Amino acid sequence: MSDIGNPIVLAESFEDNEETFVNNEEITENNECTALEEESDLVPKVGMKFNEEKDVFEFYKRYAYDVGFPVKRRSLRTGDDGVLRLYRCNRQLSEHVKRQLEVNDIAGIPLHKSYNSAVVEAGGYENQTFVEKDCRNYIDQVRRLRLGEGDAAAIQAYFSKMQAFCPGFYFSVDLDEDGRLKNVFWADNRCRQAFKEFGDVVTFDTTYLTNRYDMPFAPFVGVNHHGQSTLFGCGIISNEDTRTFVWLFRTWLECMEDQGPSPEEFEQNWNIFIEKYALHDNDWLSGLYKE
């Protein structure tokens, strides 16, 4: 197995070995694996080759800790209260680690090197109380919370003026504990009325546009009766984490008078469309519908 001429190749399925994997029901990472795939090459892929068995194990060990769960059950470390450290609710960055991450970021040191340094300082991955993604989220937030003095007040003053002159204008701002602007949402009356007419399907995307503060722009978009995109509201957010998205979605829903999208109407019109043109066996449309 260790012969270089016969490398180990990852198969399309893996045995559910209790020594290797934890129960899927214990993993509640809210799609952090997807984000990891975009940020790191340490993701299992079919066809990967390794020269020795120990290389396979080391690869999965590092990948597992990046994602946030241990590779071996026997390697789990618990605190005095018996709580597993690396579950999301128990992971944390110490103030020392936060300061070191900020200093290294200002100095231009890559984040993965800062994380590896913290691993060495802790005495190994198994002793770590956080994963690399926690470090990345923290640094992303620090970089984005760099609004100039008075910017939060200026935004609030501008939106208040818009609200006075434009009936139906809605806005909400989210501040951190120091009173700095974290997230903001706004929608004018045209957006709100458009949602009432065309709100059966709503799309949301934060990937294609940023601003001078490097904060993602978050539009809520639908399609009108002309097949054109129509805006249902806009947000600028400081971080793409669960807490931020919960705030943004709840704020948008409040703006729309707690009336969410109406999927029943979409389902009904979709079925009419499929029946009318006999498209039941259209693979492309079936795949589009599932997605």
PDB file of C-alpha atoms in Angstrom:
ATOM      1  CA  MET A   1       0.000   0.000   0.000  1.00  0.00           C
ATOM      2  CA  SER A   2       2.952   2.320   0.646  1.00  0.00           C
ATOM      3  CA  ASP A   3       4.500   1.541  -2.752  1.00  0.00           C
ATOM      4  CA  ILE A   4       4.781   4.832  -4.695  1.00  0.00           C
ATOM      5  CA  GLY A   5       4.052   2.964  -7.882  1.00  0.00           C
ATOM      6  CA  ASN A   6       0.636   1.963  -6.504  1.00  0.00           C
ATOM      7  CA  PRO A   7      -0.861   5.100  -4.986  1.00  0.00           C
ATOM      8  CA  ILE A   8      -4.030   5.009  -2.943  1.00  0.00           C
ATOM      9  CA  VAL A   9      -6.986   6.420  -4.907  1.00  0.00           C
ATOM     10  CA  LEU A  10     -10.125   7.772  -3.255  1.00  0.00           C
ATOM     11  CA  ALA A  11     -13.179   5.791  -4.348  1.00  0.00           C
ATOM     12  CA  GLU A  12     -16.615   7.249  -5.008  1.00  0.00           C
ATOM     13  CA  SER A  13     -17.907   6.028  -1.659  1.00  0.00           C
ATOM     14  CA  PHE A  14     -16.318   5.471   1.720  1.00  0.00           C
ATOM     15  CA  GLU A  15     -17.076   2.982   4.454  1.00  0.00           C
ATOM     16  CA  ASP A  16     -18.916   4.486   7.411  1.00  0.00           C
ATOM     17  CA  ASN A  17     -16.166   3.391   9.794  1.00  0.00           C
ATOM     18  CA  GLU A  18     -16.904   4.531  13.325  1.00  0.00           C
ATOM     19  CA  GLU A  19     -13.169   5.107  13.844  1.00  0.00           C
ATOM     20  CA  THR A  20     -13.069   7.506  10.923  1.00  0.00           C
ATOM     21  CA  PHE A  21     -16.304   9.429  10.695  1.00  0.00           C
ATOM     22  CA  VAL A  22     -18.767  10.851  13.182  1.00  0.00           C
ATOM     23  CA  ASN A  23     -22.494  10.345  12.810  1.00  0.00           C
ATOM     24  CA  ASN A  24     -23.954  12.696  10.219  1.00  0.00           C
ATOM     25  CA  GLU A  25     -26.643  13.716  12.683  1.00  0.00           C
ATOM     26  CA  GLU A  26     -23.959  15.251  14.885  1.00  0.00           C
ATOM     27  CA  ILE A  27     -22.725  17.581  12.164  1.00  0.00           C
ATOM     28  CA  THR A  28     -24.655  20.850  12.180  1.00  0.00           C
ATOM     29  CA  GLU A  29     -22.291  23.161  10.381  1.00  0.00           C
ATOM     30  CA  ASN A  30     -24.916  24.913   8.185  1.00  0.00           C
ATOM     31  CA  ASN A  31     -23.179  24.281   4.898  1.00  0.00           C
ATOM     32  CA  GLU A  32     -19.734  25.360   6.097  1.00  0.00           C
ATOM     33  CA  CYS A  33     -18.353  22.509   3.985  1.00  0.00           C
ATOM     34  CA  THR A  34     -19.543  24.375   0.883  1.00  0.00           C
ATOM     35  CA  ALA A  35     -17.736  27.506   1.932  1.00  0.00           C
ATOM     36  CA  LEU A  36     -14.628  25.431   2.696  1.00  0.00           C
ATOM     37  CA  GLU A  37     -14.618  24.032  -0.827  1.00  0.00           C
ATOM     38  CA  GLU A  38     -14.354  27.572  -2.150  1.00  0.00           C
ATOM     39  CA  GLU A  39     -11.604  28.582   0.270  1.00  0.00           C
ATOM     40  CA  SER A  40      -9.304  25.579   0.468  1.00  0.00           C
ATOM     41  CA  ASP A  41      -7.803  22.779  -1.566  1.00  0.00           C
ATOM     42  CA  LEU A  42      -8.161  20.462   1.426  1.00  0.00           C
ATOM     43  CA  VAL A  43     -11.412  18.933   0.208  1.00  0.00           C
ATOM     44  CA  PRO A  44     -11.824  15.233  -0.682  1.00  0.00           C
ATOM     45  CA  LYS A  45     -12.318  14.665  -4.393  1.00  0.00           C
ATOM     46  CA  VAL A  46     -12.840  11.452  -6.329  1.00  0.00           C
ATOM     47  CA  GLY A  47      -9.588  10.334  -7.938  1.00  0.00           C
ATOM     48  CA  MET A  48      -7.171  11.923  -5.450  1.00  0.00           C
ATOM     49  CA  LYS A  49      -3.978   9.891  -5.024  1.00  0.00           C
ATOM     50  CA  PHE A  50      -1.799   9.262  -1.969  1.00  0.00           C
ATOM     51  CA  ASN A  51       1.460   7.379  -1.708  1.00  0.00           C
ATOM     52  CA  GLU A  52       0.897   5.973   1.777  1.00  0.00           C
ATOM     53  CA  GLU A  53      -2.008   5.182   4.053  1.00  0.00           C
ATOM     54  CA  LYS A  54      -0.785   7.615   6.695  1.00  0.00           C
ATOM     55  CA  ASP A  55      -0.993  10.395   4.093  1.00  0.00           C
ATOM     56  CA  VAL A  56      -4.675   9.626   3.597  1.00  0.00           C
ATOM     57  CA  PHE A  57      -5.306   9.816   7.325  1.00  0.00           C
ATOM     58  CA  GLU A  58      -3.389  13.090   7.747  1.00  0.00           C
ATOM     59  CA  PHE A  59      -5.329  14.599   4.850  1.00  0.00           C
ATOM     60  CA  TYR A  60      -8.683  13.686   6.374  1.00  0.00           C
ATOM     61  CA  LYS A  61      -7.540  14.767   9.825  1.00  0.00           C
ATOM     62  CA  ARG A  62      -6.725  18.260   8.594  1.00  0.00           C
ATOM     63  CA  TYR A  63      -9.902  18.451   6.495  1.00  0.00           C
ATOM     64  CA  ALA A  64     -12.076  17.351   9.422  1.00  0.00           C
ATOM     65  CA  TYR A  65     -10.661  19.990  11.736  1.00  0.00           C
ATOM     66  CA  ASP A  66     -11.074  22.674   9.066  1.00  0.00           C
ATOM     67  CA  VAL A  67     -14.746  21.724   8.757  1.00  0.00           C
ATOM     68  CA  GLY A  68     -15.232  21.476  12.499  1.00  0.00           C
ATOM     69  CA  PHE A  69     -15.471  17.842  13.537  1.00  0.00           C
ATOM     70  CA  PRO A  70     -12.900  15.279  14.686  1.00  0.00           C
ATOM     71  CA  VAL A  71     -11.777  12.383  12.513  1.00  0.00           C
ATOM     72  CA  LYS A  72     -11.687   9.780  15.236  1.00  0.00           C
ATOM     73  CA  ARG A  73     -14.174   9.384  18.004  1.00  0.00           C
ATOM     74  CA  ARG A  74     -11.417   8.486  20.442  1.00  0.00           C
ATOM     75  CA  SER A  75      -9.619  11.735  19.635  1.00  0.00           C
ATOM     76  CA  LEU A  76     -12.450  13.910  20.987  1.00  0.00           C
ATOM     77  CA  ARG A  77     -11.339  16.148  23.805  1.00  0.00           C
ATOM     78  CA  THR A  78     -13.849  17.399  26.366  1.00  0.00           C
ATOM     79  CA  GLY A  79     -13.743  20.169  28.914  1.00  0.00           C
ATOM     80  CA  ASP A  80     -14.442  19.777  32.629  1.00  0.00           C
ATOM     81  CA  ASP A  81     -18.150  19.841  31.850  1.00  0.00           C
ATOM     82  CA  GLY A  82     -17.788  17.046  29.290  1.00  0.00           C
ATOM     83  CA  VAL A  83     -18.710  19.272  26.335  1.00  0.00           C
ATOM     84  CA  LEU A  84     -17.039  18.592  22.992  1.00  0.00           C
ATOM     85  CA  ARG A  85     -14.957  21.618  22.014  1.00  0.00           C
ATOM     86  CA  LEU A  86     -15.263  21.691  18.278  1.00  0.00           C
ATOM     87  CA  TYR A  87     -19.014  21.784  17.868  1.00  0.00           C
ATOM     88  CA  ARG A  88     -20.083  25.191  16.609  1.00  0.00           C
ATOM     89  CA  CYS A  89     -21.816  26.222  19.840  1.00  0.00           C
ATOM     90  CA  ASN A  90     -18.615  25.486  21.828  1.00  0.00           C
ATOM     91  CA  ARG A  91     -15.977  26.881  19.461  1.00  0.00           C
ATOM     92  CA  GLN A  92     -14.384  30.163  20.434  1.00  0.00           C
ATOM     93  CA  LEU A  93     -11.454  32.445  19.710  1.00  0.00           C
ATOM     94  CA  SER A  94      -9.562  33.687  22.728  1.00  0.00           C
ATOM     95  CA  GLU A  95      -8.666  37.370  23.012  1.00  0.00           C
ATOM     96  CA  HIS A  96      -5.019  36.410  22.577  1.00  0.00           C
ATOM     97  CA  VAL A  97      -5.753  34.637  19.301  1.00  0.00           C
ATOM     98  CA  LYS A  98      -7.905  37.537  18.077  1.00  0.00           C
ATOM     99  CA  ARG A  99      -5.132  40.055  18.740  1.00  0.00           C
ATOM    100  CA  GLN A 100      -2.583  37.832  17.012  1.00  0.00           C
ATOM    101  CA  LEU A 101      -4.820  37.383  13.976  1.00  0.00           C
ATOM    102  CA  GLU A 102      -5.342  41.149  13.665  1.00  0.00           C
ATOM    103  CA  VAL A 103      -1.625  41.913  13.999  1.00  0.00           C
ATOM    104  CA  ASN A 104      -0.698  39.262  11.439  1.00  0.00           C
ATOM    105  CA  ASP A 105      -3.379  40.479   9.034  1.00  0.00           C
ATOM    106  CA  ILE A 106      -2.068  44.052   9.212  1.00  0.00           C
ATOM    107  CA  ALA A 107       1.443  42.687   8.652  1.00  0.00           C
ATOM    108  CA  GLY A 108       0.245  40.856   5.540  1.00  0.00           C
ATOM    109  CA  ILE A 109       0.749  37.334   6.895  1.00  0.00           C
ATOM    110  CA  PRO A 110      -1.603  34.850   5.151  1.00  0.00           C
ATOM    111  CA  LEU A 111      -4.419  33.620   7.350  1.00  0.00           C
ATOM    112  CA  HIS A 112      -3.596  29.931   6.910  1.00  0.00           C
ATOM    113  CA  LYS A 113      -0.112  30.597   8.312  1.00  0.00           C
ATOM    114  CA  SER A 114      -1.589  32.400  11.308  1.00  0.00           C
ATOM    115  CA  TYR A 115      -3.896  29.442  11.893  1.00  0.00           C
ATOM    116  CA  ASN A 116      -1.063  26.918  11.604  1.00  0.00           C
ATOM    117  CA  SER A 117       0.918  28.965  14.117  1.00  0.00           C
ATOM    118  CA  ALA A 118      -2.012  28.816  16.537  1.00  0.00           C
ATOM    119  CA  VAL A 119      -2.215  25.042  16.051  1.00  0.00           C
ATOM    120  CA  VAL A 120       1.455  24.672  16.947  1.00  0.00           C
ATOM    121  CA  GLU A 121       1.006  26.916  19.987  1.00  0.00           C
ATOM    122  CA  ALA A 122      -1.957  24.799  21.145  1.00  0.00           C
ATOM    123  CA  GLY A 123       0.028  21.582  20.765  1.00  0.00           C
ATOM    124  CA  GLY A 124      -1.877  20.132  17.810  1.00  0.00           C
ATOM    125  CA  TYR A 125      -5.259  20.179  16.087  1.00  0.00           C
ATOM    126  CA  GLU A 126      -6.811  17.998  18.759  1.00  0.00           C
ATOM    127  CA  ASN A 127      -6.163  20.695  21.377  1.00  0.00           C
ATOM    128  CA  GLN A 128      -7.560  23.542  19.277  1.00  0.00           C
ATOM    129  CA  THR A 129     -10.770  25.266  20.403  1.00  0.00           C
ATOM    130  CA  PHE A 130     -11.585  26.688  16.946  1.00  0.00           C
ATOM    131  CA  VAL A 131     -11.180  25.922  13.255  1.00  0.00           C
ATOM    132  CA  GLU A 132      -9.629  27.891  10.407  1.00  0.00           C
ATOM    133  CA  LYS A 133     -13.000  29.125   9.187  1.00  0.00           C
ATOM    134  CA  ASP A 134     -13.605  30.792  12.566  1.00  0.00           C
ATOM    135  CA  CYS A 135     -10.389  32.754  12.032  1.00  0.00           C
ATOM    136  CA  ARG A 136     -11.406  33.703   8.509  1.00  0.00           C
ATOM    137  CA  ASN A 137     -14.845  34.885   9.643  1.00  0.00           C
ATOM    138  CA  TYR A 138     -13.302  36.994  12.394  1.00  0.00           C
ATOM    139  CA  ILE A 139     -10.771  38.670  10.092  1.00  0.00           C
ATOM    140  CA  ASP A 140     -13.444  39.274   7.436  1.00  0.00           C
ATOM    141  CA  GLN A 141     -15.555  41.040  10.036  1.00  0.00           C
ATOM    142  CA  VAL A 142     -12.631  43.122  11.304  1.00  0.00           C
ATOM    143  CA  ARG A 143     -11.766  44.226   7.776  1.00  0.00           C
ATOM    144  CA  ARG A 144     -15.330  45.244   7.000  1.00  0.00           C
ATOM    145  CA  LEU A 145     -16.017  47.135  10.226  1.00  0.00           C
ATOM    146  CA  ARG A 146     -13.859  50.058   9.132  1.00  0.00           C
ATOM    147  CA  LEU A 147     -16.452  52.661   8.413  1.00  0.00           C
ATOM    148  CA  GLY A 148     -15.215  56.200   8.858  1.00  0.00           C
ATOM    149  CA  GLU A 149     -16.232  58.284  11.858  1.00  0.00           C
ATOM    150  CA  GLY A 150     -19.729  59.656  11.403  1.00  0.00           C
ATOM    151  CA  ASP A 151     -20.665  57.324   8.535  1.00  0.00           C
ATOM    152  CA  ALA A 152     -23.345  55.504  10.541  1.00  0.00           C
ATOM    153  CA  ALA A 153     -24.951  58.792  11.584  1.00  0.00           C
ATOM    154  CA  ALA A 154     -24.754  60.090   8.005  1.00  0.00           C
ATOM    155  CA  ILE A 155     -26.524  57.009   6.632  1.00  0.00           C
ATOM    156  CA  GLN A 156     -29.262  57.239   9.251  1.00  0.00           C
ATOM    157  CA  ALA A 157     -29.747  60.961   8.542  1.00  0.00           C
ATOM    158  CA  TYR A 158     -29.964  60.315   4.789  1.00  0.00           C
ATOM    159  CA  PHE A 159     -32.488  57.500   5.154  1.00  0.00           C
ATOM    160  CA  SER A 160     -34.565  59.546   7.592  1.00  0.00           C
ATOM    161  CA  LYS A 161     -34.686  62.313   4.986  1.00  0.00           C
ATOM    162  CA  MET A 162     -35.758  59.807   2.323  1.00  0.00           C
ATOM    163  CA  GLN A 163     -38.454  58.508   4.651  1.00  0.00           C
ATOM    164  CA  ALA A 164     -39.806  62.036   5.139  1.00  0.00           C
ATOM    165  CA  PHE A 165     -39.986  62.811   1.418  1.00  0.00           C
ATOM    166  CA  CYS A 166     -40.933  59.369   0.064  1.00  0.00           C
ATOM    167  CA  PRO A 167     -43.998  57.722   1.630  1.00  0.00           C
ATOM    168  CA  GLY A 168     -43.476  54.018   2.168  1.00  0.00           C
ATOM    169  CA  PHE A 169     -39.681  54.245   2.348  1.00  0.00           C
ATOM    170  CA  TYR A 170     -38.349  51.693   4.854  1.00  0.00           C
ATOM    171  CA  PHE A 171     -34.907  51.283   6.391  1.00  0.00           C
ATOM    172  CA  SER A 172     -33.202  49.569   9.298  1.00  0.00           C
ATOM    173  CA  VAL A 173     -29.629  49.704  10.598  1.00  0.00           C
ATOM    174  CA  ASP A 174     -27.793  47.179  12.746  1.00  0.00           C
ATOM    175  CA  LEU A 175     -25.063  48.509  15.073  1.00  0.00           C
ATOM    176  CA  ASP A 176     -22.396  46.658  17.032  1.00  0.00           C
ATOM    177  CA  GLU A 177     -21.748  47.071  20.765  1.00  0.00           C
ATOM    178  CA  ASP A 178     -19.555  50.133  20.069  1.00  0.00           C
ATOM    179  CA  GLY A 179     -22.224  51.845  17.995  1.00  0.00           C
ATOM    180  CA  ARG A 180     -20.505  51.149  14.676  1.00  0.00           C
ATOM    181  CA  LEU A 181     -22.568  50.293  11.630  1.00  0.00           C
ATOM    182  CA  LYS A 182     -22.649  46.568  10.861  1.00  0.00           C
ATOM    183  CA  ASN A 183     -25.569  46.024   8.487  1.00  0.00           C
ATOM    184  CA  VAL A 184     -28.163  48.162   6.770  1.00  0.00           C
ATOM    185  CA  PHE A 185     -31.332  47.425   4.797  1.00  0.00           C
ATOM    186  CA  TRP A 186     -33.624  49.716   2.805  1.00  0.00           C
ATOM    187  CA  ALA A 187     -36.546  49.520   0.355  1.00  0.00           C
ATOM    188  CA  ASP A 188     -38.663  52.246  -1.189  1.00  0.00           C
ATOM    189  CA  ASN A 189     -42.405  52.053  -1.785  1.00  0.00           C
ATOM    190  CA  ARG A 190     -41.894  50.861  -5.367  1.00  0.00           C
ATOM    191  CA  CYS A 191     -39.963  47.819  -4.100  1.00  0.00           C
ATOM    192  CA  ARG A 192     -42.658  47.025  -1.561  1.00  0.00           C
ATOM    193  CA  GLN A 193     -45.484  47.314  -4.083  1.00  0.00           C
ATOM    194  CA  ALA A 194     -43.558  45.234  -6.633  1.00  0.00           C
ATOM    195  CA  PHE A 195     -43.259  42.434  -4.092  1.00  0.00           C
ATOM    196  CA  LYS A 196     -47.023  42.413  -3.566  1.00  0.00           C
ATOM    197  CA  GLU A 197     -47.503  41.838  -7.309  1.00  0.00           C
ATOM    198  CA  PHE A 198     -44.555  39.602  -8.184  1.00  0.00           C
ATOM    199  CA  GLY A 199     -43.454  38.085  -4.877  1.00  0.00           C
ATOM    200  CA  ASP A 200     -44.042  34.415  -5.657  1.00  0.00           C
ATOM    201  CA  VAL A 201     -40.306  33.899  -6.222  1.00  0.00           C
ATOM    202  CA  VAL A 202     -37.488  35.873  -4.602  1.00  0.00           C
ATOM    203  CA  THR A 203     -33.780  35.506  -5.349  1.00  0.00           C
ATOM    204  CA  PHE A 204     -30.975  36.665  -3.084  1.00  0.00           C
ATOM    205  CA  ASP A 205     -27.296  37.034  -3.946  1.00  0.00           C
ATOM    206  CA  THR A 206     -24.268  38.608  -2.236  1.00  0.00           C
ATOM    207  CA  THR A 207     -21.513  37.459  -4.571  1.00  0.00           C
ATOM    208  CA  TYR A 208     -21.261  39.899  -7.428  1.00  0.00           C
ATOM    209  CA  LEU A 209     -20.934  43.421  -6.035  1.00  0.00           C
ATOM    210  CA  THR A 210     -19.052  45.160  -3.237  1.00  0.00           C
ATOM    211  CA  ASN A 211     -18.561  48.808  -2.358  1.00  0.00           C
ATOM    212  CA  ARG A 212     -15.768  51.065  -1.114  1.00  0.00           C
ATOM    213  CA  TYR A 213     -15.913  49.374   2.308  1.00  0.00           C
ATOM    214  CA  ASP A 214     -15.608  45.880   0.831  1.00  0.00           C
ATOM    215  CA  MET A 215     -19.023  45.009   2.313  1.00  0.00           C
ATOM    216  CA  PRO A 216     -21.248  42.670   0.248  1.00  0.00           C
ATOM    217  CA  PHE A 217     -24.263  44.227  -1.434  1.00  0.00           C
ATOM    218  CA  ALA A 218     -27.336  42.068  -0.849  1.00  0.00           C
ATOM    219  CA  PRO A 219     -30.288  42.676  -3.211  1.00  0.00           C
ATOM    220  CA  PHE A 220     -33.652  40.899  -3.021  1.00  0.00           C
ATOM    221  CA  VAL A 221     -34.814  40.423  -6.623  1.00  0.00           C
ATOM    222  CA  GLY A 222     -37.882  39.056  -8.423  1.00  0.00           C
ATOM    223  CA  VAL A 223     -39.274  38.942 -11.959  1.00  0.00           C
ATOM    224  CA  ASN A 224     -42.136  41.112 -13.191  1.00  0.00           C
ATOM    225  CA  HIS A 225     -44.812  40.401 -15.824  1.00  0.00           C
ATOM    226  CA  HIS A 226     -42.430  41.518 -18.597  1.00  0.00           C
ATOM    227  CA  GLY A 227     -39.824  38.942 -17.600  1.00  0.00           C
ATOM    228  CA  GLN A 228     -37.581  41.695 -16.244  1.00  0.00           C
ATOM    229  CA  SER A 229     -35.768  41.726 -12.925  1.00  0.00           C
ATOM    230  CA  THR A 230     -37.442  43.880 -10.311  1.00  0.00           C
ATOM    231  CA  LEU A 231     -35.991  44.978  -6.979  1.00  0.00           C
ATOM    232  CA  PHE A 232     -37.627  44.044  -3.669  1.00  0.00           C
ATOM    233  CA  GLY A 233     -35.095  45.663  -1.329  1.00  0.00           C
ATOM    234  CA  CYS A 234     -31.363  46.110  -0.708  1.00  0.00           C
ATOM    235  CA  GLY A 235     -28.904  45.413   2.054  1.00  0.00           C
ATOM    236  CA  ILE A 236     -25.248  46.055   2.797  1.00  0.00           C
ATOM    237  CA  ILE A 237     -23.813  43.581   5.286  1.00  0.00           C
ATOM    238  CA  SER A 238     -20.592  43.312   7.259  1.00  0.00           C
ATOM    239  CA  ASN A 239     -20.336  39.527   7.354  1.00  0.00           C
ATOM    240  CA  GLU A 240     -21.844  36.519   5.604  1.00  0.00           C
ATOM    241  CA  ASP A 241     -22.584  34.479   8.704  1.00  0.00           C
ATOM    242  CA  THR A 242     -25.789  32.996  10.109  1.00  0.00           C
ATOM    243  CA  ARG A 243     -26.486  35.816  12.554  1.00  0.00           C
ATOM    244  CA  THR A 244     -26.196  38.465   9.818  1.00  0.00           C
ATOM    245  CA  PHE A 245     -28.454  36.636   7.375  1.00  0.00           C
ATOM    246  CA  VAL A 246     -31.065  36.011  10.086  1.00  0.00           C
ATOM    247  CA  TRP A 247     -31.112  39.753  10.842  1.00  0.00           C
ATOM    248  CA  LEU A 248     -31.346  40.649   7.154  1.00  0.00           C
ATOM    249  CA  PHE A 249     -34.110  38.163   6.275  1.00  0.00           C
ATOM    250  CA  ARG A 250     -36.180  39.101   9.324  1.00  0.00           C
ATOM    251  CA  THR A 251     -35.774  42.795   8.532  1.00  0.00           C
ATOM    252  CA  TRP A 252     -36.824  42.243   4.917  1.00  0.00           C
ATOM    253  CA  LEU A 253     -39.835  40.198   6.039  1.00  0.00           C
ATOM    254  CA  GLU A 254     -40.860  42.952   8.464  1.00  0.00           C
ATOM    255  CA  CYS A 255     -40.568  45.474   5.639  1.00  0.00           C
ATOM    256  CA  MET A 256     -42.942  43.344   3.570  1.00  0.00           C
ATOM    257  CA  GLU A 257     -45.491  43.250   6.415  1.00  0.00           C
ATOM    258  CA  ASP A 258     -44.565  39.650   7.313  1.00  0.00           C
ATOM    259  CA  GLN A 259     -45.744  38.380   3.926  1.00  0.00           C
ATOM    260  CA  GLY A 260     -43.137  35.959   2.595  1.00  0.00           C
ATOM    261  CA  PRO A 261     -42.900  34.519  -0.919  1.00  0.00           C
ATOM    262  CA  SER A 262     -45.939  32.508  -2.046  1.00  0.00           C
ATOM    263  CA  PRO A 263     -44.513  29.167  -3.325  1.00  0.00           C
ATOM    264  CA  GLU A 264     -47.997  27.688  -3.698  1.00  0.00           C
ATOM    265  CA  GLU A 265     -48.716  30.091  -6.558  1.00  0.00           C
ATOM    266  CA  PHE A 266     -45.374  29.265  -8.148  1.00  0.00           C
ATOM    267  CA  GLU A 267     -46.049  25.529  -7.897  1.00  0.00           C
ATOM    268  CA  GLN A 268     -49.469  25.940  -9.472  1.00  0.00           C
ATOM    269  CA  ASN A 269     -48.197  28.007 -12.410  1.00  0.00           C
ATOM    270  CA  TRP A 270     -45.239  25.672 -12.911  1.00  0.00           C
ATOM    271  CA  ASN A 271     -47.520  22.644 -13.172  1.00  0.00           C
ATOM    272  CA  ILE A 272     -49.768  24.471 -15.650  1.00  0.00           C
ATOM    273  CA  PHE A 273     -46.721  25.312 -17.757  1.00  0.00           C
ATOM    274  CA  ILE A 274     -45.426  21.709 -17.727  1.00  0.00           C
ATOM    275  CA  GLU A 275     -48.859  20.280 -18.591  1.00  0.00           C
ATOM    276  CA  LYS A 276     -49.546  22.793 -21.359  1.00  0.00           C
ATOM    277  CA  TYR A 277     -46.354  22.016 -23.279  1.00  0.00           C
ATOM    278  CA  ALA A 278     -45.991  18.324 -22.267  1.00  0.00           C
ATOM    279  CA  LEU A 279     -42.559  18.873 -20.699  1.00  0.00           C
ATOM    280  CA  HIS A 280     -42.684  16.123 -18.079  1.00  0.00           C
ATOM    281  CA  ASP A 281     -39.679  14.326 -19.585  1.00  0.00           C
ATOM    282  CA  ASN A 282     -37.530  17.427 -20.123  1.00  0.00           C
ATOM    283  CA  ASP A 283     -34.361  16.691 -18.132  1.00  0.00           C
ATOM    284  CA  TRP A 284     -33.147  20.290 -18.208  1.00  0.00           C
ATOM    285  CA  LEU A 285     -36.372  21.709 -16.789  1.00  0.00           C
ATOM    286  CA  SER A 286     -36.566  18.932 -14.199  1.00  0.00           C
ATOM    287  CA  GLY A 287     -33.049  19.740 -13.032  1.00  0.00           C
ATOM    288  CA  LEU A 288     -33.847  23.467 -12.955  1.00  0.00           C
ATOM    289  CA  TYR A 289     -36.967  22.819 -10.877  1.00  0.00           C
ATOM    290  CA  LYS A 290     -35.073  20.714  -8.333  1.00  0.00           C
ATOM    291  CA  GLU A 291     -32.380  23.359  -7.990  1.00  0.00           C
TER     292      GLU A 291
END
